[in-house]
Tab-separated table of C-alpha atoms in Angstrom:
chain	number	residue	atom	x	y	z
A	262	UNK	CA	-7.954	-36.077	-42.247
A	263	UNK	CA	-8.447	-36.797	-38.335
A	264	UNK	CA	-7.425	-34.269	-35.067
A	265	UNK	CA	-5.413	-36.586	-32.507
A	266	UNK	CA	-6.843	-36.091	-28.969
A	267	UNK	CA	-4.775	-36.499	-26.345
A	268	UNK	CA	-7.042	-39.358	-23.755
A	269	UNK	CA	-5.431	-38.418	-20.420
A	270	UNK	CA	-7.404	-39.316	-17.744
A	271	UNK	CA	-8.919	-36.046	-15.651
A	272	UNK	CA	-6.730	-37.551	-12.305
A	273	UNK	CA	-3.017	-37.425	-14.470
A	274	UNK	CA	-3.731	-34.242	-16.161
A	275	UNK	CA	-4.653	-32.538	-13.256
A	276	UNK	CA	-1.622	-34.184	-11.347
A	277	UNK	CA	0.897	-33.396	-14.250
A	278	UNK	CA	-0.829	-29.450	-14.645
A	279	UNK	CA	-0.670	-29.195	-10.788
A	280	UNK	CA	3.339	-30.505	-10.576
A	281	UNK	CA	4.119	-27.840	-14.268
A	282	UNK	CA	1.223	-25.273	-13.429
A	283	UNK	CA	3.539	-25.401	-9.718
A	284	UNK	CA	7.020	-25.575	-11.393
A	285	UNK	CA	6.953	-22.626	-13.548
A	286	UNK	CA	4.802	-20.458	-10.456
A	287	UNK	CA	8.380	-21.235	-9.007
A	288	UNK	CA	10.378	-20.209	-11.224
A	289	UNK	CA	8.674	-16.874	-11.669
A	290	UNK	CA	8.759	-16.230	-8.141
A	291	UNK	CA	11.805	-16.738	-7.499
A	292	UNK	CA	12.326	-14.540	-11.116
A	293	UNK	CA	9.770	-12.140	-10.024
A	294	UNK	CA	11.506	-12.163	-6.316
A	295	UNK	CA	15.081	-11.549	-7.681
A	296	UNK	CA	14.139	-9.100	-9.806
A	297	UNK	CA	12.658	-6.625	-7.081
A	298	UNK	CA	16.093	-5.359	-6.331
A	299	UNK	CA	17.323	-4.965	-9.970
A	300	UNK	CA	14.709	-3.083	-11.463
A	301	UNK	CA	14.595	-0.642	-7.644
A	302	UNK	CA	18.014	0.250	-8.559
A	303	UNK	CA	17.818	1.005	-11.726
A	304	UNK	CA	14.574	2.925	-11.361
A	305	UNK	CA	15.262	4.226	-7.806
A	306	UNK	CA	11.344	3.920	-5.640
A	307	UNK	CA	9.082	5.741	-7.218
A	308	UNK	CA	9.213	4.836	-10.776
A	309	UNK	CA	9.327	0.846	-9.701
A	310	UNK	CA	6.044	1.623	-8.671
A	311	UNK	CA	4.872	3.329	-12.616
A	312	UNK	CA	6.756	0.096	-13.646
A	313	UNK	CA	4.396	-1.798	-11.483
A	314	UNK	CA	1.066	-0.417	-13.154
A	315	UNK	CA	1.750	-0.295	-16.503
A	316	UNK	CA	2.551	-3.959	-16.388
A	317	UNK	CA	-0.207	-3.352	-14.544
A	318	UNK	CA	-2.884	-2.417	-17.679
A	319	UNK	CA	-1.736	-5.915	-19.586
A	320	UNK	CA	-4.249	-7.696	-17.892
A	321	UNK	CA	-6.943	-5.431	-18.789
A	322	UNK	CA	-5.055	-5.464	-22.330
A	323	UNK	CA	-5.443	-8.642	-22.555
A	324	UNK	CA	-9.038	-9.114	-21.895
A	325	UNK	CA	-9.996	-10.034	-25.620
A	326	UNK	CA	-6.794	-12.580	-25.720
A	327	UNK	CA	-8.665	-14.263	-22.055
A	328	UNK	CA	-11.623	-13.993	-24.304
A	329	UNK	CA	-10.481	-15.362	-27.032
A	330	UNK	CA	-8.518	-18.195	-24.703
A	331	UNK	CA	-11.882	-19.575	-23.074
A	332	UNK	CA	-13.843	-19.164	-26.365
A	333	UNK	CA	-11.813	-21.491	-27.611
A	334	UNK	CA	-11.211	-23.910	-25.519
A	335	UNK	CA	-14.829	-24.548	-24.174
A	336	UNK	CA	-15.983	-25.153	-28.197
A	337	UNK	CA	-12.892	-27.268	-29.224
A	338	UNK	CA	-13.357	-29.294	-26.230
A	339	UNK	CA	-16.834	-29.434	-26.587
A	340	UNK	CA	-16.249	-31.146	-30.279
A	341	UNK	CA	-14.124	-33.179	-29.182
A	342	UNK	CA	-16.623	-34.781	-26.688
A	343	UNK	CA	-19.158	-34.966	-29.761
A	344	UNK	CA	-16.391	-37.211	-31.743
A	345	UNK	CA	-16.412	-35.523	-34.635
A	346	UNK	CA	-12.776	-34.912	-36.449
A	347	UNK	CA	-13.717	-32.706	-39.180
A	348	UNK	CA	-15.977	-30.307	-36.904
A	349	UNK	CA	-12.644	-29.956	-34.888
A	350	UNK	CA	-10.741	-28.421	-38.078
A	351	UNK	CA	-13.543	-26.620	-39.096
A	352	UNK	CA	-13.749	-25.266	-35.289
A	353	UNK	CA	-9.701	-24.657	-35.070
A	354	UNK	CA	-10.158	-22.464	-38.481
A	355	UNK	CA	-12.775	-20.787	-37.105
A	356	UNK	CA	-10.919	-19.979	-34.108
A	357	UNK	CA	-7.932	-18.608	-36.363
A	358	UNK	CA	-10.134	-16.282	-38.226
A	359	UNK	CA	-12.128	-14.638	-35.466
A	360	UNK	CA	-8.868	-14.087	-33.625
A	361	UNK	CA	-7.214	-12.467	-36.793
A	362	UNK	CA	-9.923	-9.903	-36.068
A	363	UNK	CA	-10.550	-9.615	-32.478
A	364	UNK	CA	-6.121	-8.148	-33.189
A	365	UNK	CA	-6.733	-5.888	-35.791
A	366	UNK	CA	-9.777	-4.066	-33.887
A	367	UNK	CA	-8.153	-4.241	-30.660
A	368	UNK	CA	-4.698	-2.501	-32.211
A	369	UNK	CA	-6.884	-0.068	-33.413
A	370	UNK	CA	-9.136	0.908	-30.780
A	371	UNK	CA	-6.529	0.755	-28.267
A	372	UNK	CA	-2.415	1.992	-29.363
A	373	UNK	CA	-4.600	5.328	-29.501
A	374	UNK	CA	-4.913	5.978	-25.634
A	375	UNK	CA	-1.296	5.088	-24.707
A	376	UNK	CA	-1.100	9.232	-26.094
A	377	UNK	CA	-4.101	10.070	-24.612
A	378	UNK	CA	-4.567	8.699	-21.129
A	379	UNK	CA	-2.689	11.387	-18.976
A	380	UNK	CA	-1.711	8.648	-16.759
A	381	UNK	CA	2.004	10.876	-16.026
A	382	UNK	CA	-0.142	13.343	-14.236
A	383	UNK	CA	-3.074	10.872	-12.442
A	384	UNK	CA	-0.031	8.926	-10.543
A	385	UNK	CA	1.914	11.645	-9.163
A	386	UNK	CA	5.690	11.465	-12.243
A	387	UNK	CA	6.743	14.527	-11.719
A	388	UNK	CA	10.570	13.868	-11.322
A	389	UNK	CA	10.191	10.426	-11.924
A	390	UNK	CA	10.125	9.669	-15.994
A	391	UNK	CA	9.468	12.025	-18.525
A	392	UNK	CA	5.316	11.769	-19.678
A	393	UNK	CA	6.883	10.416	-22.739
A	394	UNK	CA	8.835	7.807	-21.681
A	395	UNK	CA	5.500	6.535	-20.122
A	396	UNK	CA	3.277	7.214	-22.942
A	397	UNK	CA	5.661	5.041	-24.606
A	398	UNK	CA	5.601	2.306	-22.695
A	399	UNK	CA	2.340	2.417	-23.082
A	400	UNK	CA	2.147	1.870	-27.057
A	401	UNK	CA	3.863	-0.836	-26.315
A	402	UNK	CA	2.507	-2.540	-23.716
A	403	UNK	CA	-0.597	-2.090	-26.213
A	404	UNK	CA	0.637	-2.960	-29.327
A	405	UNK	CA	2.298	-6.487	-26.829
A	406	UNK	CA	-0.452	-7.136	-26.172
A	407	UNK	CA	-2.634	-6.755	-29.101
A	408	UNK	CA	-0.236	-9.529	-31.417
A	409	UNK	CA	-1.167	-11.717	-28.393
A	410	UNK	CA	-4.905	-12.864	-29.346
A	411	UNK	CA	-4.326	-15.034	-32.023
A	412	UNK	CA	-1.503	-16.834	-30.200
A	413	UNK	CA	-4.768	-17.205	-26.791
A	414	UNK	CA	-6.662	-18.645	-29.814
A	415	UNK	CA	-3.648	-21.497	-29.929
A	416	UNK	CA	-3.107	-21.742	-26.477
A	417	UNK	CA	-6.714	-22.135	-25.480
A	418	UNK	CA	-6.745	-24.718	-28.185
A	419	UNK	CA	-3.992	-26.554	-26.555
A	420	UNK	CA	-5.889	-27.068	-22.984
A	421	UNK	CA	-8.559	-28.225	-25.284
A	422	UNK	CA	-6.216	-31.346	-26.236
A	423	UNK	CA	-4.135	-31.657	-22.805
A	424	UNK	CA	-1.078	-29.942	-23.424
A	425	UNK	CA	-1.077	-27.877	-20.273
A	426	UNK	CA	2.144	-29.347	-19.347
A	427	UNK	CA	3.240	-27.796	-22.974
A	428	UNK	CA	1.650	-24.295	-21.728
A	429	UNK	CA	2.995	-24.285	-18.531
A	430	UNK	CA	6.525	-25.063	-20.295
A	431	UNK	CA	6.857	-21.226	-22.197
A	432	UNK	CA	6.138	-20.001	-19.262
A	433	UNK	CA	8.697	-21.271	-17.513
A	434	UNK	CA	10.671	-20.061	-20.378
A	435	UNK	CA	9.713	-16.843	-21.287
A	436	UNK	CA	10.173	-16.055	-16.698
A	437	UNK	CA	13.714	-17.449	-17.575
A	438	UNK	CA	14.601	-15.331	-20.410
A	439	UNK	CA	12.989	-12.324	-19.115
A	440	UNK	CA	15.228	-12.210	-15.668
A	441	UNK	CA	18.480	-12.717	-17.678
A	442	UNK	CA	17.080	-9.148	-20.265
A	443	UNK	CA	15.992	-7.861	-16.747
A	444	UNK	CA	19.850	-8.476	-15.034
A	445	UNK	CA	21.498	-7.180	-18.591
A	446	UNK	CA	19.508	-4.481	-18.955
A	447	UNK	CA	20.665	-2.907	-15.707
A	448	UNK	CA	24.392	-3.242	-16.039
A	449	UNK	CA	23.668	-0.723	-19.405
A	450	UNK	CA	20.946	1.379	-19.030
A	451	UNK	CA	17.533	2.958	-16.296
A	452	UNK	CA	15.581	3.727	-19.429
A	453	UNK	CA	12.072	3.525	-18.194
A	454	UNK	CA	11.259	2.015	-21.157
A	455	UNK	CA	13.290	-0.640	-21.455
A	456	UNK	CA	11.890	-2.135	-18.145
A	457	UNK	CA	8.134	-1.527	-18.768
A	458	UNK	CA	8.775	-3.511	-22.223
A	459	UNK	CA	10.911	-6.640	-20.101
A	460	UNK	CA	7.754	-6.270	-17.758
A	461	UNK	CA	5.332	-6.723	-20.469
A	462	UNK	CA	7.050	-9.410	-22.237
A	463	UNK	CA	7.148	-11.562	-19.329
A	464	UNK	CA	3.176	-11.444	-19.396
A	465	UNK	CA	2.585	-11.693	-22.814
A	466	UNK	CA	5.325	-14.175	-24.701
A	467	UNK	CA	4.052	-17.513	-23.883
A	468	UNK	CA	1.443	-16.507	-25.999
A	469	UNK	CA	3.338	-15.971	-28.559
A	470	UNK	CA	5.176	-19.635	-28.997
A	471	UNK	CA	1.548	-20.754	-28.352
A	472	UNK	CA	0.996	-20.859	-32.069
A	473	UNK	CA	4.531	-22.849	-33.115
A	474	UNK	CA	3.074	-25.859	-32.045
A	475	UNK	CA	-0.251	-25.481	-32.330
A	476	UNK	CA	-1.630	-26.775	-36.369
A	477	UNK	CA	-4.230	-24.909	-37.348
A	478	UNK	CA	-6.755	-26.205	-40.144
A	479	UNK	CA	-5.455	-23.962	-43.566
A	480	UNK	CA	-7.983	-25.993	-45.564
A	481	UNK	CA	-10.317	-24.033	-46.923
A	482	UNK	CA	-14.255	-24.607	-45.766
A	483	UNK	CA	-17.357	-24.185	-46.397
A	484	UNK	CA	-18.769	-21.597	-43.941
A	485	UNK	CA	-20.415	-22.978	-41.291
A	486	UNK	CA	-22.764	-20.403	-40.229
A	487	UNK	CA	-24.179	-22.060	-37.072
A	488	UNK	CA	-20.591	-22.631	-35.589
A	489	UNK	CA	-19.506	-19.335	-36.836
A	490	UNK	CA	-22.491	-17.853	-34.941
A	491	UNK	CA	-21.191	-19.861	-32.194
A	492	UNK	CA	-17.844	-19.624	-31.940
A	493	UNK	CA	-18.291	-15.544	-32.271
A	494	UNK	CA	-21.230	-15.415	-29.319
A	495	UNK	CA	-18.948	-17.455	-27.626
A	496	UNK	CA	-15.603	-14.834	-28.316
A	497	UNK	CA	-17.635	-11.940	-27.533
A	498	UNK	CA	-19.032	-12.977	-24.462
A	499	UNK	CA	-15.458	-14.754	-22.893
A	500	UNK	CA	-13.728	-10.950	-23.670
A	501	UNK	CA	-16.783	-8.927	-21.650
A	502	UNK	CA	-16.558	-11.779	-19.142
A	503	UNK	CA	-12.773	-12.330	-19.092
A	504	UNK	CA	-13.243	-7.705	-18.405
A	505	UNK	CA	-14.244	-7.298	-14.651
A	506	UNK	CA	-12.070	-9.697	-12.708
A	507	UNK	CA	-8.965	-8.776	-14.883
A	508	UNK	CA	-9.692	-4.916	-14.145
A	509	UNK	CA	-10.243	-5.329	-10.833
A	510	UNK	CA	-6.827	-6.524	-10.574
A	511	UNK	CA	-5.317	-4.157	-12.314
A	512	UNK	CA	-7.413	-1.351	-10.275
A	513	UNK	CA	-6.387	-1.299	-7.377
A	514	UNK	CA	-2.983	-0.154	-8.135
A	515	UNK	CA	-4.075	2.485	-10.096
A	516	UNK	CA	-6.611	3.923	-7.365
A	517	UNK	CA	-3.430	3.622	-4.795
A	518	UNK	CA	-1.361	5.383	-7.343
A	519	UNK	CA	-4.204	8.108	-7.383
A	520	UNK	CA	-4.657	9.007	-4.701
A	521	UNK	CA	-1.055	7.758	-2.546
A	522	UNK	CA	1.063	7.950	-5.151
A	523	UNK	CA	3.698	5.545	-7.181
A	524	UNK	CA	5.601	4.683	-3.199
A	525	UNK	CA	2.315	2.866	-2.404
A	526	UNK	CA	1.915	1.389	-5.368
A	527	UNK	CA	5.429	-0.588	-4.610
A	528	UNK	CA	4.656	-1.510	-1.840
A	529	UNK	CA	1.359	-2.798	-3.108
A	530	UNK	CA	3.138	-4.657	-5.791
A	531	UNK	CA	5.299	-6.884	-3.578
A	532	UNK	CA	2.410	-8.345	-1.676
A	533	UNK	CA	0.791	-8.609	-4.253
A	534	UNK	CA	3.689	-10.672	-6.442
A	535	UNK	CA	3.778	-12.355	-2.992
A	536	UNK	CA	-0.134	-13.271	-3.140
A	537	UNK	CA	-0.454	-13.972	-5.861
A	538	UNK	CA	1.153	-17.791	-4.324
A	539	UNK	CA	-2.289	-18.059	-2.417
A	540	UNK	CA	-4.352	-18.524	-6.074
A	541	UNK	CA	-1.399	-20.735	-7.683
A	542	UNK	CA	-3.495	-23.902	-8.073
A	543	UNK	CA	-6.188	-22.916	-8.537
A	544	UNK	CA	-5.655	-21.316	-11.614
A	545	UNK	CA	-2.877	-23.770	-12.468
A	546	UNK	CA	-6.424	-26.784	-12.434
A	547	UNK	CA	-9.194	-23.779	-14.112
A	548	UNK	CA	-7.462	-25.036	-17.044
A	549	UNK	CA	-7.678	-29.215	-16.673
A	550	UNK	CA	-11.706	-28.251	-15.233
A	551	UNK	CA	-13.115	-25.946	-17.461
A	552	UNK	CA	-11.576	-28.410	-20.722
A	553	UNK	CA	-12.717	-31.327	-19.255
A	554	UNK	CA	-16.338	-30.074	-17.830
A	555	UNK	CA	-16.558	-29.024	-21.445
A	556	UNK	CA	-15.694	-32.567	-22.706
A	557	UNK	CA	-17.850	-33.729	-21.428
A	558	UNK	CA	-20.727	-31.212	-21.962
A	559	UNK	CA	-19.963	-32.465	-25.683
A	560	UNK	CA	-20.306	-35.847	-25.024
A	561	UNK	CA	-23.488	-34.467	-23.180
A	562	UNK	CA	-22.142	-36.684	-19.671
A	563	UNK	CA	-20.673	-36.896	-16.734
A	564	UNK	CA	-20.802	-33.633	-15.778
A	565	UNK	CA	-23.332	-31.559	-12.721
A	566	UNK	CA	-23.799	-29.016	-10.668
A	567	UNK	CA	-22.880	-30.483	-7.268
A	568	UNK	CA	-19.631	-31.176	-9.056
A	569	UNK	CA	-19.796	-27.559	-9.595
A	570	UNK	CA	-20.110	-26.982	-6.151
A	571	UNK	CA	-17.096	-29.189	-5.125
A	572	UNK	CA	-14.703	-28.272	-6.936
A	573	UNK	CA	-14.844	-23.954	-5.914
A	574	UNK	CA	-14.638	-25.454	-2.045
A	575	UNK	CA	-11.921	-27.229	-3.452
A	576	UNK	CA	-10.287	-23.806	-4.765
A	577	UNK	CA	-11.273	-21.715	-1.632
A	578	UNK	CA	-9.722	-24.679	0.865
A	579	UNK	CA	-6.917	-24.754	-0.954
A	580	UNK	CA	-6.327	-20.258	-0.754
A	581	UNK	CA	-7.478	-20.376	2.208
A	582	UNK	CA	-4.764	-22.864	3.456
A	583	UNK	CA	-2.203	-20.758	1.198
A	584	UNK	CA	-2.984	-17.599	2.062
A	585	UNK	CA	-2.832	-18.087	5.954
A	586	UNK	CA	0.907	-19.250	5.529
A	587	UNK	CA	1.624	-16.579	3.570
A	588	UNK	CA	0.686	-14.121	6.616
A	589	UNK	CA	3.175	-15.081	8.726
A	590	UNK	CA	6.222	-14.959	6.549
A	591	UNK	CA	5.290	-11.942	3.523
A	592	UNK	CA	5.873	-8.529	6.252
A	593	UNK	CA	9.543	-10.141	6.511
A	594	UNK	CA	9.803	-11.313	2.900
A	595	UNK	CA	8.505	-7.931	1.500
A	596	UNK	CA	11.703	-6.448	3.904
A	597	UNK	CA	14.340	-8.840	2.779
A	598	UNK	CA	12.534	-7.713	-1.585
A	599	UNK	CA	12.984	-4.522	-0.908
A	600	UNK	CA	15.913	-4.369	0.917
A	601	UNK	CA	14.152	-2.131	3.531
A	602	UNK	CA	12.969	0.566	0.761
A	603	UNK	CA	9.737	-0.111	1.752
A	604	UNK	CA	7.289	-2.451	3.346
A	605	UNK	CA	4.124	-4.307	3.765
A	606	UNK	CA	2.760	-4.539	7.938
A	607	UNK	CA	0.791	-7.896	8.238
A	608	UNK	CA	-2.965	-6.365	7.259
A	609	UNK	CA	-2.130	-5.999	4.117
A	610	UNK	CA	-1.695	-9.497	4.068
A	611	UNK	CA	-5.171	-9.992	5.514
A	612	UNK	CA	-6.731	-8.516	3.073
A	613	UNK	CA	-4.576	-10.419	0.259
A	614	UNK	CA	-5.968	-13.872	1.913
A	615	UNK	CA	-9.413	-12.806	2.072
A	616	UNK	CA	-9.890	-11.898	-1.806
A	617	UNK	CA	-8.037	-14.979	-2.457
A	618	UNK	CA	-10.675	-17.257	-0.689
A	619	UNK	CA	-12.896	-15.340	-2.925
A	620	UNK	CA	-11.063	-15.113	-5.496
A	621	UNK	CA	-10.819	-18.391	-5.977
A	622	UNK	CA	-14.022	-20.398	-4.865
A	623	UNK	CA	-15.475	-17.094	-8.038
A	624	UNK	CA	-12.800	-18.868	-9.894
A	625	UNK	CA	-13.913	-21.869	-9.360
A	626	UNK	CA	-17.468	-21.468	-10.026
A	627	UNK	CA	-17.145	-19.547	-13.248
A	628	UNK	CA	-14.348	-21.307	-14.694
A	629	UNK	CA	-16.663	-24.336	-14.378
A	630	UNK	CA	-20.094	-23.688	-15.913
A	631	UNK	CA	-19.241	-21.513	-19.651
A	632	UNK	CA	-22.939	-23.250	-21.393
A	633	UNK	CA	-24.151	-19.923	-23.175
A	634	UNK	CA	-26.669	-19.552	-20.289
A	635	UNK	CA	-24.245	-19.968	-17.856
A	636	UNK	CA	-21.521	-16.919	-20.034
A	637	UNK	CA	-24.902	-14.661	-20.662
A	638	UNK	CA	-25.404	-14.693	-16.617
A	639	UNK	CA	-21.613	-13.974	-16.393
A	640	UNK	CA	-21.804	-10.817	-18.451
A	641	UNK	CA	-24.803	-9.269	-16.219
A	642	UNK	CA	-23.000	-10.424	-12.674
A	643	UNK	CA	-19.510	-9.573	-13.111
A	644	UNK	CA	-20.039	-6.207	-14.837
A	645	UNK	CA	-22.565	-4.929	-11.539
A	646	UNK	CA	-19.890	-6.792	-8.920
A	647	UNK	CA	-17.174	-4.958	-10.709
A	648	UNK	CA	-18.724	-2.003	-10.309
A	649	UNK	CA	-19.701	-1.959	-6.883
A	650	UNK	CA	-15.866	-3.011	-6.406
A	651	UNK	CA	-14.621	0.428	-8.339
A	652	UNK	CA	-16.686	2.786	-5.821
A	653	UNK	CA	-16.150	0.874	-3.041
A	654	UNK	CA	-11.877	0.578	-4.030
A	655	UNK	CA	-12.225	4.741	-4.579
A	656	UNK	CA	-14.260	5.217	-1.186
A	657	UNK	CA	-12.413	2.876	1.231
A	658	UNK	CA	-8.619	4.015	0.005
A	659	UNK	CA	-9.251	7.306	1.448
A	660	UNK	CA	-10.614	5.760	5.067
A	661	UNK	CA	-7.936	2.286	5.264
A	662	UNK	CA	-4.766	3.569	2.586
A	663	UNK	CA	-3.706	0.540	0.784
A	664	UNK	CA	-6.455	-2.728	2.295
A	665	UNK	CA	-8.927	-0.180	1.208
A	666	UNK	CA	-9.407	-0.988	-3.137
A	667	UNK	CA	-8.343	-4.804	-1.698
A	668	UNK	CA	-10.100	-4.910	0.531
A	669	UNK	CA	-12.865	-3.868	-1.739
A	670	UNK	CA	-12.240	-5.982	-4.220
A	671	UNK	CA	-12.961	-9.062	-2.167
A	672	UNK	CA	-16.687	-8.000	-1.372
A	673	UNK	CA	-16.610	-7.730	-5.217
A	674	UNK	CA	-15.845	-10.589	-6.554
A	675	UNK	CA	-16.993	-12.516	-2.897
A	676	UNK	CA	-21.618	-10.891	-4.333
A	677	UNK	CA	-19.741	-12.051	-7.363
A	678	UNK	CA	-19.990	-15.710	-5.643
A	679	UNK	CA	-22.642	-15.910	-4.163
A	680	UNK	CA	-24.490	-14.378	-6.674
A	681	UNK	CA	-23.297	-17.344	-9.191
A	682	UNK	CA	-23.852	-19.811	-6.744
A	683	UNK	CA	-27.395	-17.989	-6.111
A	684	UNK	CA	-28.375	-18.989	-10.239
A	685	UNK	CA	-27.111	-22.481	-9.598
A	686	UNK	CA	-29.115	-23.123	-7.443
A	687	UNK	CA	-32.641	-21.698	-9.966
A	688	UNK	CA	-31.212	-22.734	-13.214
A	689	UNK	CA	-29.220	-25.814	-13.014
A	690	UNK	CA	-29.638	-26.298	-16.867
A	691	UNK	CA	-26.843	-23.629	-17.423
A	692	UNK	CA	-24.502	-26.689	-16.834
A	693	UNK	CA	-25.374	-28.887	-19.897
A	694	UNK	CA	-25.773	-26.309	-22.470
A	695	UNK	CA	-23.365	-26.482	-24.757
A	696	UNK	CA	-22.595	-23.790	-27.564
A	697	UNK	CA	-21.354	-25.415	-30.704
A	698	UNK	CA	-23.514	-27.793	-32.669
A	699	UNK	CA	-22.829	-31.087	-32.550
A	700	UNK	CA	-24.423	-31.950	-35.964
A	701	UNK	CA	-23.373	-28.449	-37.678
A	702	UNK	CA	-23.240	-28.981	-41.443
A	703	UNK	CA	-22.186	-29.563	-44.170
A	704	UNK	CA	-20.253	-31.712	-42.208
A	705	UNK	CA	-20.886	-34.827	-44.348
A	706	UNK	CA	-18.969	-33.125	-47.627
A	707	UNK	CA	-16.341	-32.600	-45.644
A	708	UNK	CA	-15.955	-35.814	-44.126
A	709	UNK	CA	-16.636	-37.365	-47.941
A	710	UNK	CA	-13.714	-34.902	-49.030
A	711	UNK	CA	-15.968	-32.971	-51.435
A	712	UNK	CA	-14.714	-30.140	-49.914
A	713	UNK	CA	-11.324	-28.466	-50.592
């Protein structure tokens, strides 16, 4: 049975993706803004800050899911470029099996941590919520993120086939559902656990919908060692590559909470949510860029180092324009959304502007180049830059307050972008490397029907 592949032009796919993602992000932004006063009313200002901390553990817990999403999108798109339907089917089954195994390992490793790590004591939770509530919230967040891994494999496969509008639609549906559930919950409970679960649900919910619309191949294929090794390596590298940027995003509120307390995290959390607008379009186009260029690598055509630099420069320019607009209106919006309970001055948004530009440039470079050599380089570069970010964030929060960790993150992502540029100037062959073997056997047996 052959696999159908959508054939949208790159320009049309980019426009459709930008439009659908923009609509989804508009819903997410409106929903997030509307939810703020409800959550503050139910939990108080400090409770909202702790709720933000629990929500910011989701990116780190989703690092494996993010890595497998990258792997699934890349390797399926490469096989689409190679034009072998039978190999695509085998690739899907291989990625699905890897996803189930990764799910089980993550649950075994992360669920116990929610009862060991003393989040409650570190982040001044006394009088805001009980330690048991915080631990239960972390346990449920860990479980929800773990079970999302197989959905992430399906998400990456849908992106490889160009169905980005569909997955963006999932985000919109879950966002609206989360808002409705939050408004209803405020009428009946002030439980920290309930609002923490709803916070995590809005992040992981779309991943649960993807397997319903992505057909995993279920036939019994003979194992293809080359393909399995390539998929495992890509999944591992994708996961390790995903940890530093996700950890960077999650680290700052934890550092702020540990030093300045939950109320400071509340100010940071609202400003961070607003500042996501500056990176909205770059993030929207990453799946299109990644899938299209992986497809070009598979067909051995249409990809150059110059095109990668152009993508990164475009991402940075868009983020600069949107971030500058936000610097003008951001403080007023925080005051409005928080109903005067807390605020964020313009300096916080200037810091987020710089971080948005460096993050967008680095995102463009790393998402466009996902060959084996480039991903190995990314593991080393991202890890070094994350270590620098951690050190600066912990140091600068004492010197500069809330903006210190943001600037620490900007330095880390900016250095990462510089290392990527230097690497691409020195090793242009990294642009064209392919993960999956194009001529893997025993594909002839599969196509002839001898494997069933």
